CSV table of C-alpha atoms in Angstrom, one decimal:
chain,number,residue,atom,x,y,z
W,1,MET,CA,-0.2,0.2,0.0
W,2,THR,CA,2.7,2.1,0.3
W,3,ASN,CA,4.2,4.7,-2.1
W,4,THR,CA,7.6,4.3,-2.3
W,5,ASN,CA,8.1,7.1,-5.1
W,6,GLU,CA,7.1,9.4,-2.5
W,7,VAL,CA,8.6,10.1,0.8
W,8,ARG,CA,6.1,10.7,3.4
W,9,VAL,CA,6.8,11.2,7.4
W,10,ARG,CA,4.4,12.1,9.9
W,11,PHE,CA,4.7,13.7,13.2
W,12,ALA,CA,1.4,12.4,15.8
W,13,PRO,CA,2.0,14.2,18.9
W,14,SER,CA,-1.0,13.1,21.8
W,15,PRO,CA,-2.7,16.4,22.8
W,16,THR,CA,-1.9,15.7,26.6
W,17,GLY,CA,-0.6,19.2,27.1
W,18,MET,CA,2.1,21.5,25.7
W,19,LEU,CA,4.2,20.4,22.8
W,20,HIS,CA,7.5,19.5,24.6
W,21,ILE,CA,11.1,20.1,23.6
W,22,GLY,CA,11.9,16.3,22.7
W,23,GLY,CA,8.6,16.3,20.4
W,24,ALA,CA,9.5,19.6,18.6
W,25,ARG,CA,12.7,18.0,17.7
W,26,THR,CA,11.0,15.1,16.5
W,27,ALA,CA,8.3,16.7,14.5
W,28,ILE,CA,11.9,19.4,12.8
W,29,ASP,CA,13.3,15.9,11.9
W,30,ASN,CA,10.5,15.0,10.0
W,31,TRP,CA,9.7,18.2,8.1
W,32,ALA,CA,13.5,19.1,7.4
W,33,PHE,CA,13.4,14.9,5.9
W,34,ALA,CA,10.7,15.7,4.1
W,35,ARG,CA,11.6,18.6,2.6
W,36,ALA,CA,14.9,16.9,1.9
W,37,ASN,CA,13.3,14.3,-0.3
W,38,GLY,CA,10.5,16.5,-1.4
W,39,GLY,CA,8.6,14.8,0.5
W,40,LYS,CA,4.9,14.9,2.1
W,41,PHE,CA,4.7,16.0,6.3
W,42,ILE,CA,1.7,14.9,8.2
W,43,LEU,CA,0.9,16.0,11.1
W,44,ARG,CA,-1.7,13.8,13.1
W,45,ILE,CA,-3.3,14.2,16.4
W,46,GLU,CA,-3.3,10.7,18.4
W,47,ASP,CA,-5.9,11.6,20.5
W,48,THR,CA,-7.3,8.3,21.6
W,49,ASP,CA,-7.1,8.9,25.6
W,50,PRO,CA,-10.1,10.7,26.6
W,51,THR,CA,-8.9,11.5,30.1
W,52,ARG,CA,-6.5,13.8,29.1
W,53,SER,CA,-6.7,14.8,25.1
W,54,THR,CA,-8.4,18.0,24.8
W,55,GLU,CA,-9.3,20.7,22.3
W,56,GLU,CA,-7.6,23.4,24.1
W,57,ASN,CA,-4.1,20.7,24.3
W,58,THR,CA,-4.7,20.5,20.1
W,59,GLN,CA,-4.6,23.5,19.5
W,60,ILE,CA,-1.4,24.7,21.6
W,61,ILE,CA,0.2,21.7,19.8
W,62,LEU,CA,-1.1,23.6,15.9
W,63,ARG,CA,0.0,27.0,17.6
W,64,ALA,CA,3.6,25.4,18.6
W,65,MET,CA,4.1,24.1,15.4
W,66,ARG,CA,2.8,27.3,13.2
W,67,TRP,CA,5.5,29.2,15.2
W,68,LEU,CA,8.3,27.2,15.0
W,69,GLY,CA,7.4,27.5,11.3
W,70,LEU,CA,6.8,24.1,10.6
W,71,ASP,CA,4.4,23.6,7.9
W,72,TRP,CA,2.5,20.2,7.7
W,73,ASP,CA,1.8,19.4,4.2
W,74,GLU,CA,-1.5,17.0,5.2
W,75,GLY,CA,-3.1,17.2,8.7
W,76,PRO,CA,-5.5,19.6,11.1
W,77,GLU,CA,-6.8,22.4,9.1
W,78,VAL,CA,-4.9,21.8,5.7
W,79,GLY,CA,-6.8,18.6,5.4
W,80,GLY,CA,-5.5,16.0,2.9
W,81,GLU,CA,-5.7,12.7,0.9
W,82,TYR,CA,-5.8,10.5,3.7
W,83,GLY,CA,-7.2,12.1,6.7
W,84,PRO,CA,-9.2,12.3,9.1
W,85,TYR,CA,-6.0,13.5,10.7
W,86,THR,CA,-7.5,12.9,14.3
W,87,GLN,CA,-7.3,9.7,16.0
W,88,MET,CA,-10.8,9.8,17.4
W,89,GLN,CA,-12.3,10.3,13.9
W,90,ARG,CA,-10.9,7.3,12.7
W,91,MET,CA,-12.2,4.3,14.9
W,92,ASP,CA,-14.1,2.9,11.4
W,93,THR,CA,-10.4,2.7,10.3
W,94,TYR,CA,-9.7,0.2,13.8
W,95,THR,CA,-12.6,-1.9,13.1
W,96,ALA,CA,-11.7,-2.5,9.8
W,97,ALA,CA,-8.6,-3.7,10.5
W,98,LEU,CA,-9.5,-5.9,13.6
W,99,GLU,CA,-12.2,-7.6,11.0
W,100,THR,CA,-9.3,-8.2,8.6
W,101,LEU,CA,-7.3,-9.9,11.6
W,102,LYS,CA,-10.6,-11.7,12.4
W,103,LYS,CA,-10.7,-13.3,8.6
W,104,ARG,CA,-6.9,-14.2,8.5
W,105,GLY,CA,-7.1,-16.3,12.2
W,106,ALA,CA,-4.5,-13.7,13.0
W,107,VAL,CA,-6.3,-12.4,16.8
W,108,TYR,CA,-8.8,-14.2,19.3
W,109,PRO,CA,-10.9,-13.0,22.2
W,110,CYS,CA,-9.5,-12.9,25.6
W,111,PHE,CA,-11.9,-13.1,28.4
W,112,CYS,CA,-9.6,-12.7,31.3
W,113,THR,CA,-10.8,-10.3,33.7
W,114,LYS,CA,-7.9,-7.4,34.8
W,115,GLU,CA,-8.0,-9.5,38.3
W,116,GLU,CA,-8.1,-12.4,37.2
W,117,LEU,CA,-4.2,-11.5,35.1
W,118,ASP,CA,-3.3,-9.3,38.1
W,119,ALA,CA,-3.6,-12.2,40.3
W,120,LYS,CA,-1.0,-14.6,37.9
W,121,ARG,CA,1.3,-11.8,37.4
W,122,ALA,CA,1.3,-11.7,42.0
W,123,ALA,CA,1.8,-15.6,42.1
W,124,ALA,CA,4.6,-15.8,39.4
W,125,GLU,CA,6.5,-13.3,41.2
W,126,GLN,CA,5.3,-14.4,44.8
W,127,SER,CA,7.1,-18.3,43.7
W,128,GLY,CA,9.9,-16.1,42.3
W,129,GLU,CA,9.5,-17.0,38.7
W,130,LYS,CA,9.8,-14.0,36.1
W,131,TYR,CA,6.8,-13.3,34.4
W,132,THR,CA,6.7,-13.2,31.0
W,133,GLY,CA,3.1,-12.0,30.3
W,134,TYR,CA,-0.2,-13.2,29.2
W,135,ASP,CA,-0.4,-16.9,29.3
W,136,ARG,CA,-2.4,-16.9,25.9
W,137,SER,CA,-5.3,-19.5,28.2
W,138,CYS,CA,-7.8,-17.8,25.7
W,139,ARG,CA,-6.1,-18.7,22.9
W,140,ASN,CA,-6.9,-22.0,22.4
W,141,LEU,CA,-10.4,-21.5,22.9
W,142,SER,CA,-12.7,-23.4,20.3
W,143,ALA,CA,-14.7,-20.7,18.2
W,144,GLU,CA,-17.8,-21.9,19.0
W,145,GLU,CA,-17.1,-21.0,22.4
W,146,ALA,CA,-15.7,-18.3,21.9
W,147,GLN,CA,-18.8,-16.9,20.1
W,148,ALA,CA,-20.4,-18.3,22.2
W,149,ARG,CA,-19.4,-15.9,25.1
W,150,ILE,CA,-19.1,-13.2,23.3
W,151,ASP,CA,-22.9,-13.3,22.4
W,152,ALA,CA,-23.5,-14.2,25.7
W,153,GLY,CA,-22.0,-10.3,26.2
W,154,GLU,CA,-19.0,-11.5,28.4
W,155,GLU,CA,-16.4,-8.1,28.3
W,156,HIS,CA,-13.7,-9.0,26.1
W,157,VAL,CA,-10.5,-7.7,24.5
W,158,TRP,CA,-8.6,-8.7,21.2
W,159,ARG,CA,-5.3,-9.9,21.3
W,160,LEU,CA,-2.9,-10.5,18.4
W,161,LYS,CA,-2.1,-14.3,18.0
W,162,VAL,CA,1.5,-14.3,17.9
W,163,PRO,CA,2.8,-16.8,15.3
W,164,GLU,CA,4.4,-19.9,17.5
W,165,ASN,CA,8.0,-20.9,16.2
W,166,HIS,CA,7.8,-17.1,14.2
W,167,GLY,CA,12.4,-16.6,13.8
W,168,PRO,CA,13.9,-13.0,15.6
W,169,ILE,CA,11.7,-10.2,14.3
W,170,GLU,CA,14.7,-8.1,12.3
W,171,PHE,CA,14.6,-4.9,11.2
W,172,ASP,CA,17.5,-2.3,9.4
W,173,ASP,CA,17.1,1.1,11.7
W,174,ALA,CA,18.3,4.6,10.0
W,175,VAL,CA,20.1,4.9,12.7
W,176,TYR,CA,20.5,1.8,15.1
W,177,GLY,CA,21.7,-0.2,12.6
W,178,HIS,CA,20.4,-4.0,12.1
W,179,MET,CA,17.9,-4.5,15.0
W,180,SER,CA,16.9,-8.2,16.2
W,181,PHE,CA,14.3,-9.3,19.2
W,182,PRO,CA,13.2,-12.9,19.9
W,183,ALA,CA,9.8,-13.3,19.1
W,184,ASP,CA,9.5,-16.0,22.0
W,185,VAL,CA,9.5,-13.1,24.4
W,186,MET,CA,6.5,-11.4,23.0
W,187,ASP,CA,3.2,-11.9,24.3
W,188,ASP,CA,-0.6,-12.1,22.5
W,189,MET,CA,-0.7,-8.2,22.8
W,190,ILE,CA,-4.0,-6.4,23.4
W,191,LEU,CA,-5.1,-4.6,20.4
W,192,VAL,CA,-8.7,-3.7,20.9
W,193,ARG,CA,-9.9,-3.1,24.1
W,194,SER,CA,-12.8,-4.3,25.6
W,195,ASP,CA,-14.5,-0.9,24.8
W,196,GLY,CA,-13.8,-1.3,21.4
W,197,SER,CA,-11.1,1.3,21.3
W,198,PRO,CA,-7.5,0.3,19.9
W,199,THR,CA,-4.4,0.1,21.5
W,200,TYR,CA,-1.5,2.8,20.6
W,201,ASN,CA,0.4,0.1,18.8
W,202,PHE,CA,-2.7,-1.2,16.6
W,203,ALA,CA,-3.4,2.5,15.9
W,204,VAL,CA,-0.1,3.9,14.7
W,205,VAL,CA,0.0,1.0,12.3
W,206,CYS,CA,-3.3,1.5,10.9
W,207,ASP,CA,-2.8,5.1,10.7
W,208,ASP,CA,0.8,4.8,9.6
W,209,THR,CA,-0.5,2.1,6.4
W,210,ASN,CA,-3.7,4.2,5.3
W,211,MET,CA,-1.6,6.9,5.4
W,212,ARG,CA,1.0,5.8,3.1
W,213,ILE,CA,4.1,6.7,5.5
W,214,THR,CA,7.2,5.6,4.4
W,215,HIS,CA,9.3,6.7,7.0
W,216,VAL,CA,8.9,6.4,10.8
W,217,ILE,CA,11.3,9.0,12.6
W,218,ARG,CA,11.0,9.1,16.1
W,219,GLY,CA,12.2,8.9,19.9
W,220,ASP,CA,14.1,5.8,21.2
W,221,ASP,CA,11.9,5.3,23.7
W,222,HIS,CA,9.8,4.0,20.8
W,223,LEU,CA,12.1,1.2,19.5
W,224,SER,CA,10.9,-1.3,22.4
W,225,ASN,CA,7.3,-0.9,20.4
W,226,THR,CA,9.0,-1.5,16.9
W,227,PRO,CA,8.9,-5.3,17.0
W,228,ARG,CA,5.4,-5.5,18.2
W,229,GLN,CA,4.2,-2.8,15.7
W,230,ILE,CA,6.2,-5.2,13.0
W,231,LEU,CA,4.1,-8.2,14.2
W,232,ILE,CA,1.2,-6.1,13.8
W,233,TYR,CA,2.4,-4.9,10.2
W,234,GLU,CA,2.9,-8.8,9.3
W,235,ALA,CA,-0.6,-10.0,10.6
W,236,LEU,CA,-2.5,-7.4,8.1
W,237,GLY,CA,-0.2,-8.2,5.4
W,238,PHE,CA,1.3,-4.4,5.4
W,239,PRO,CA,4.8,-3.6,4.5
W,240,VAL,CA,6.6,-2.4,7.0
W,241,PRO,CA,8.1,1.1,6.4
W,242,THR,CA,11.9,1.9,7.3
W,243,PHE,CA,12.5,3.2,11.0
W,244,ALA,CA,14.8,5.9,12.3
W,245,HIS,CA,14.9,6.6,16.2
W,246,LEU,CA,16.5,9.2,18.0
W,247,SER,CA,18.7,9.7,20.9
W,248,MET,CA,17.3,10.8,24.4
W,249,ILE,CA,18.1,14.1,25.4
W,250,LEU,CA,19.2,14.9,27.8
W,251,GLY,CA,20.0,17.6,30.7
W,252,ALA,CA,23.4,19.3,31.2
W,253,ASP,CA,23.6,16.7,34.5
W,254,GLY,CA,23.1,13.8,32.2
W,255,LYS,CA,19.6,13.3,33.2
W,256,LYS,CA,16.5,12.8,31.0
W,257,LEU,CA,15.8,16.4,30.0
W,258,SER,CA,12.5,17.2,32.9
W,259,LYS,CA,11.4,20.4,34.5
W,260,ARG,CA,14.0,20.6,37.0
W,261,HIS,CA,16.3,21.4,34.1
W,262,GLY,CA,13.8,24.4,34.1
W,263,ALA,CA,11.6,25.3,30.5
W,264,THR,CA,10.5,22.0,28.6
W,265,SER,CA,7.8,23.6,26.3
W,266,VAL,CA,8.4,25.5,23.4
W,267,GLU,CA,5.7,28.2,24.5
W,268,GLU,CA,8.0,28.7,27.1
W,269,TYR,CA,11.0,29.1,25.1
W,270,ARG,CA,8.5,31.5,22.9
W,271,ASP,CA,8.2,33.2,26.1
W,272,ARG,CA,11.4,33.7,27.3
W,273,GLY,CA,12.4,35.5,23.9
W,274,TYR,CA,13.8,33.0,21.9
W,275,LEU,CA,13.6,33.4,18.2
W,276,PRO,CA,11.6,30.0,16.4
W,277,ASP,CA,14.5,30.0,13.7
W,278,ALA,CA,17.0,29.8,16.4
W,279,LEU,CA,15.3,27.1,17.9
W,280,VAL,CA,14.8,25.1,15.6
W,281,ASN,CA,18.4,25.5,14.5
W,282,PHE,CA,19.4,24.4,18.0
W,283,LEU,CA,16.9,21.3,18.2
W,284,ALA,CA,17.9,20.3,14.7
W,285,LEU,CA,21.8,19.8,15.9
W,286,LEU,CA,20.6,17.7,19.2
W,287,GLY,CA,21.8,14.4,17.6
W,288,TRP,CA,22.4,15.8,13.8
W,289,SER,CA,24.7,17.4,12.3
W,290,LEU,CA,25.6,19.2,9.0
W,291,ASP,CA,29.3,18.2,8.6
W,292,GLY,CA,30.7,18.1,12.0
W,293,GLU,CA,31.5,22.0,12.3
W,294,THR,CA,28.8,24.2,11.3
W,295,THR,CA,26.6,25.3,13.9
W,296,ILE,CA,24.4,28.4,12.5
W,297,ILE,CA,22.4,26.4,9.8
W,298,PRO,CA,19.7,28.5,8.5
W,299,ARG,CA,16.0,26.8,7.8
W,300,ASP,CA,16.6,26.3,3.6
W,301,VAL,CA,20.2,24.8,4.1
W,302,LEU,CA,17.9,22.5,6.9
W,303,ALA,CA,15.3,22.0,4.9
W,304,ARG,CA,17.8,20.9,1.9
W,305,GLU,CA,20.6,18.9,3.4
W,306,PHE,CA,19.1,17.1,6.2
W,307,SER,CA,19.2,13.4,6.2
W,308,LEU,CA,19.0,10.4,8.5
W,309,ASP,CA,22.6,8.8,7.9
W,310,ARG,CA,23.8,11.9,9.7
W,311,ILE,CA,21.8,11.2,12.4
W,312,THR,CA,23.8,9.9,15.9
W,313,LYS,CA,22.7,7.2,18.5
W,314,LYS,CA,25.1,9.0,21.2
W,315,ASP,CA,22.2,11.0,23.9
W,316,ALA,CA,22.4,14.4,22.3
W,317,VAL,CA,22.8,17.2,25.7
W,318,PHE,CA,20.7,20.4,25.5
W,319,ASP,CA,22.9,22.7,26.4
W,320,GLU,CA,21.0,26.3,26.9
W,321,THR,CA,24.2,28.4,27.1
W,322,LYS,CA,24.8,27.5,23.6
W,323,LEU,CA,21.2,28.3,22.6
W,324,ASP,CA,21.5,31.4,24.3
W,325,TRP,CA,24.7,32.6,22.3
W,326,MET,CA,22.9,30.8,18.8
W,327,ASN,CA,20.0,33.2,19.7
W,328,GLY,CA,22.1,36.0,19.9
W,329,GLN,CA,23.4,35.3,16.6
W,330,TYR,CA,20.0,35.3,15.2
W,331,ILE,CA,18.7,38.6,16.9
W,332,LYS,CA,22.1,39.9,15.4
W,333,ASP,CA,21.7,39.6,11.7
W,334,MET,CA,17.8,39.5,11.6
W,335,GLY,CA,18.0,43.0,10.8
W,336,ALA,CA,16.0,46.0,11.7
W,337,ASP,CA,12.1,45.5,9.9
W,338,ALA,CA,12.1,41.9,11.4
W,339,TRP,CA,13.3,42.8,15.3
W,340,VAL,CA,10.3,45.1,15.6
W,341,GLN,CA,7.5,42.4,14.4
W,342,ALA,CA,9.2,40.1,16.9
W,343,ALA,CA,10.1,42.6,19.5
W,344,ARG,CA,6.6,43.9,19.9
W,345,PRO,CA,5.4,41.9,22.8
W,346,TRP,CA,8.5,43.3,24.7
W,347,LEU,CA,8.7,47.0,23.1
W,348,ILE,CA,5.2,46.9,24.8
W,349,GLU,CA,6.3,45.8,28.0
W,350,ALA,CA,9.0,48.4,27.9
W,351,GLY,CA,6.7,51.1,27.0
W,352,ALA,CA,5.7,51.5,23.6
W,353,THR,CA,1.9,50.8,22.2
W,354,GLU,CA,0.7,49.1,19.6
W,355,GLU,CA,-0.6,52.3,18.2
W,356,ASP,CA,3.0,53.8,18.4
W,357,ILE,CA,4.8,51.1,16.6
W,358,ASP,CA,2.2,50.9,14.3
W,359,ALA,CA,2.6,55.0,13.4
W,360,ARG,CA,6.8,55.3,13.6
W,361,PRO,CA,8.2,52.0,12.8
W,362,GLU,CA,11.1,53.7,11.4
W,363,TRP,CA,12.0,54.8,14.7
W,364,TYR,CA,11.2,51.6,16.5
W,365,ALA,CA,14.1,50.3,13.5
W,366,LYS,CA,16.5,52.8,14.9
W,367,LEU,CA,16.3,50.7,18.1
W,368,TYR,CA,17.5,47.8,16.7
W,369,PRO,CA,20.9,48.7,16.3
W,370,LEU,CA,21.1,50.2,20.4
W,371,VAL,CA,20.9,46.0,21.2
W,372,ALA,CA,21.4,43.8,18.6
W,373,GLU,CA,25.0,43.0,19.6
W,374,ARG,CA,24.1,43.4,23.3
W,375,LEU,CA,20.6,40.8,23.2
W,376,VAL,CA,20.6,37.4,24.3
W,377,ARG,CA,17.1,36.6,24.5
W,378,MET,CA,13.7,39.0,23.3
W,379,ASP,CA,12.9,39.5,27.2
W,380,GLU,CA,15.7,40.9,28.1
W,381,ILE,CA,14.4,44.1,25.6
W,382,PRO,CA,12.6,45.7,28.7
W,383,GLY,CA,16.0,45.9,30.6
W,384,LYS,CA,17.6,47.6,28.3
W,385,LEU,CA,15.3,50.2,26.2
W,386,ALA,CA,12.8,51.0,28.6
W,387,TYR,CA,14.2,54.1,29.4
W,388,MET,CA,13.8,54.9,25.5
W,389,PHE,CA,9.7,55.3,26.7
W,390,TRP,CA,10.2,57.5,30.1
W,391,GLY,CA,9.8,60.7,28.2
W,392,PRO,CA,10.9,63.4,30.8
W,393,LYS,CA,11.2,61.3,34.1
W,394,VAL,CA,14.0,59.4,34.7
W,395,GLU,CA,14.0,55.9,37.2
W,396,LEU,CA,17.7,56.1,38.5
W,397,ASP,CA,19.7,53.3,40.0
W,398,GLU,CA,20.6,53.6,43.6
W,399,LYS,CA,23.6,51.8,42.5
W,400,SER,CA,24.3,53.9,40.2
W,401,VAL,CA,23.6,57.1,41.6
W,402,ALA,CA,25.9,56.5,44.4
W,403,LYS,CA,29.1,55.1,42.6
W,404,VAL,CA,28.8,57.6,39.8
W,405,LEU,CA,26.9,60.9,40.8
W,406,GLN,CA,27.3,60.8,44.6
W,407,LYS,CA,31.1,59.5,44.3
W,408,GLU,CA,33.2,61.8,46.3
W,409,GLY,CA,35.9,63.9,43.9
W,410,ALA,CA,33.9,63.0,40.9
W,411,ARG,CA,32.7,66.5,40.2
W,412,ALA,CA,29.3,64.6,38.8
W,413,GLU,CA,26.9,67.9,39.1
W,414,GLU,CA,30.1,70.0,37.2
W,415,ALA,CA,30.2,67.8,34.7
W,416,LEU,CA,26.1,67.5,33.9
W,417,ARG,CA,25.4,70.8,34.3
W,418,ALA,CA,27.8,72.1,31.6
W,419,ALA,CA,26.8,69.1,29.4
W,420,ARG,CA,23.2,70.3,29.9
W,421,GLN,CA,24.3,73.6,28.6
W,422,ILE,CA,25.7,71.9,25.7
W,423,ILE,CA,22.4,69.9,25.4
W,424,ALA,CA,20.1,72.8,25.4
W,425,ASP,CA,22.5,74.6,22.7
W,426,GLU,CA,19.8,74.6,19.9
W,427,SER,CA,22.7,75.6,16.9
W,428,ILE,CA,24.6,71.9,17.7
W,429,PRO,CA,22.4,69.6,15.3
W,430,TRP,CA,20.2,67.2,17.2
W,431,GLU,CA,22.1,64.1,16.0
W,432,CYS,CA,24.5,62.0,17.7
W,433,ASP,CA,28.2,62.9,16.2
W,434,PRO,CA,27.7,66.9,16.4
W,435,LEU,CA,26.3,66.5,20.2
W,436,GLN,CA,29.1,63.7,21.5
W,437,ASP,CA,32.1,65.7,19.5
W,438,ALA,CA,30.7,69.1,21.1
W,439,VAL,CA,29.7,67.5,25.1
W,440,ARG,CA,33.3,65.6,24.5
W,441,ALA,CA,35.2,69.0,24.2
W,442,LEU,CA,34.2,69.9,27.7
W,443,THR,CA,36.6,67.6,28.7
W,444,GLU,CA,39.6,70.0,28.0
W,445,THR,CA,37.3,72.6,29.0
W,446,LEU,CA,36.7,71.1,32.6
W,447,ASP,CA,40.2,69.4,32.9
W,448,MET,CA,38.2,66.2,33.1
W,449,LYS,CA,38.1,62.5,32.1
W,450,ALA,CA,36.1,60.8,29.6
W,451,LYS,CA,34.8,58.6,31.8
W,452,PHE,CA,34.3,60.8,34.8
W,453,LEU,CA,32.3,63.4,32.3
W,454,PHE,CA,30.1,60.4,30.0
W,455,GLN,CA,29.2,58.4,33.3
W,456,PRO,CA,26.7,60.8,35.1
W,457,ILE,CA,25.3,62.0,31.2
W,458,ARG,CA,24.8,57.8,31.2
W,459,VAL,CA,22.9,57.6,34.8
W,460,ALA,CA,20.7,61.0,33.9
W,461,VAL,CA,19.0,59.9,30.2
W,462,CYS,CA,19.6,56.2,30.9
W,463,GLY,CA,18.7,55.7,34.6
W,464,ASN,CA,21.8,53.1,35.0
W,465,MET,CA,25.4,53.5,34.3
W,466,VAL,CA,25.0,50.3,32.0
W,467,SER,CA,23.1,50.8,28.9
W,468,PRO,CA,23.7,50.8,25.2
W,469,PRO,CA,25.1,53.4,23.1
W,470,LEU,CA,24.2,56.8,24.7
W,471,PHE,CA,24.4,59.9,22.0
W,472,GLU,CA,23.2,57.2,19.6
W,473,SER,CA,20.1,56.9,22.5
W,474,ILE,CA,19.7,60.8,22.5
W,475,GLU,CA,19.6,61.1,19.2
W,476,LEU,CA,16.0,59.2,19.3
W,477,LEU,CA,14.9,61.3,22.6
W,478,THR,CA,13.7,65.0,22.0
W,479,ARG,CA,15.8,67.8,23.5
W,480,GLU,CA,13.2,68.8,25.8
W,481,ASP,CA,13.2,65.0,27.4
W,482,VAL,CA,16.6,65.0,27.8
W,483,LEU,CA,16.7,68.1,29.7
W,484,ALA,CA,14.1,67.3,31.8
W,485,ARG,CA,15.9,63.6,32.8
W,486,PHE,CA,18.8,66.2,33.2
W,487,ASP,CA,17.2,68.5,35.8
W,488,ALA,CA,15.3,65.7,37.1
W,489,THR,CA,18.6,63.8,38.3
W,490,LEU,CA,20.3,66.8,39.6
W,491,ALA,CA,17.3,67.7,41.8
W,492,ALA,CA,17.3,63.8,42.8
W,493,ALA,CA,21.3,63.6,43.6
W,494,PHE,CA,22.3,66.9,44.6
């Protein structure tokens, strides 16, 4: 049934919460592999857990995928030839597959209750024997007895009849290489529960087959599921796709990435000011490399060059310091116009308004050079640029006041009063270089080191002795506001 002429891959999250970093890495690898091979990237929602799957969580996942820029060719909101793309809407396909297995004699009804199975497990453990799974006690029921019990309304599940004397279950994993699992340790797994719902392994095989999936790229926590799924493929007579299992993502402490390491969901990283291109680049490099050296890999290069043969079996380490550096590189290279649009929520937090950003985009674009080299994350914008939105007021940092303005012998008040006269001189163009040159000339007039002249001005204008470039900032403010800040600082500090 698989169309081998076209690569078809899928990302199939369960809508039980946020899209976590591990899932996002899997989605990126699938997306990139499809794009690099001119194939199709399918998004499928696996919502068969009614207690945890919600429409709200589905929307969270879709929103995260859109933010990451992982466009899907088939799936929710897009449609496609092999839909629906949520499992709860595909129940008829699982029913049809079960009927096929019944006709082939590949399944049987099991009437053992949970209590009976638990008791058998407990007895095996108590006797010191290793519990090897379901003992197949219902496998040899006659067809007549089984049907009579079904007709009588007795609760039952449907189990796969694993062929006796089946040789090792073998497959060639695109990452792990040749894999072999003994079939005799596989118990007759449940395919359909007593309420008629499919189990995970059964639904996945049906969906992947019906959606013509050629490559299953997923986390290696699914590696143990693969031999079970291959048995189901064989029972149904379906071709087995190529499997590629991705290594685990570890925290810096060498343990599986979890909440104890900090943010774990895509939206948390978005809200902390990481750019989608930077996060995609970073996650793609967790277990994959372009050439073993290149770190900054634009999205179009990833979509052109991604291949399964460059995925490593070695567990990947999530190094947030590296992510910060990478995000800073993307900010530095993104350009002013893109920065203004991406920075909106943090500019508004700093004191801007939506209306003003729309009315004066060119002014906001001039803020970008002030911070482009200084930002690691976009959520640092309010801390670095709030002073640009104070108007005539200034919020003085106490430590800066003590260390710069009130330092004994620093002559800060003298420096500020002299600089104020320069700033007030309307014959000097209100531009960075002329203003800076005129103020710098005071170092000779006052016989003062530049440091002791410029630091008090910086505190008076920006509120802090550490800020983006001073006179580039002053040029973007009004003369009236800058003079008002000088006056407010002189009144407050001396």
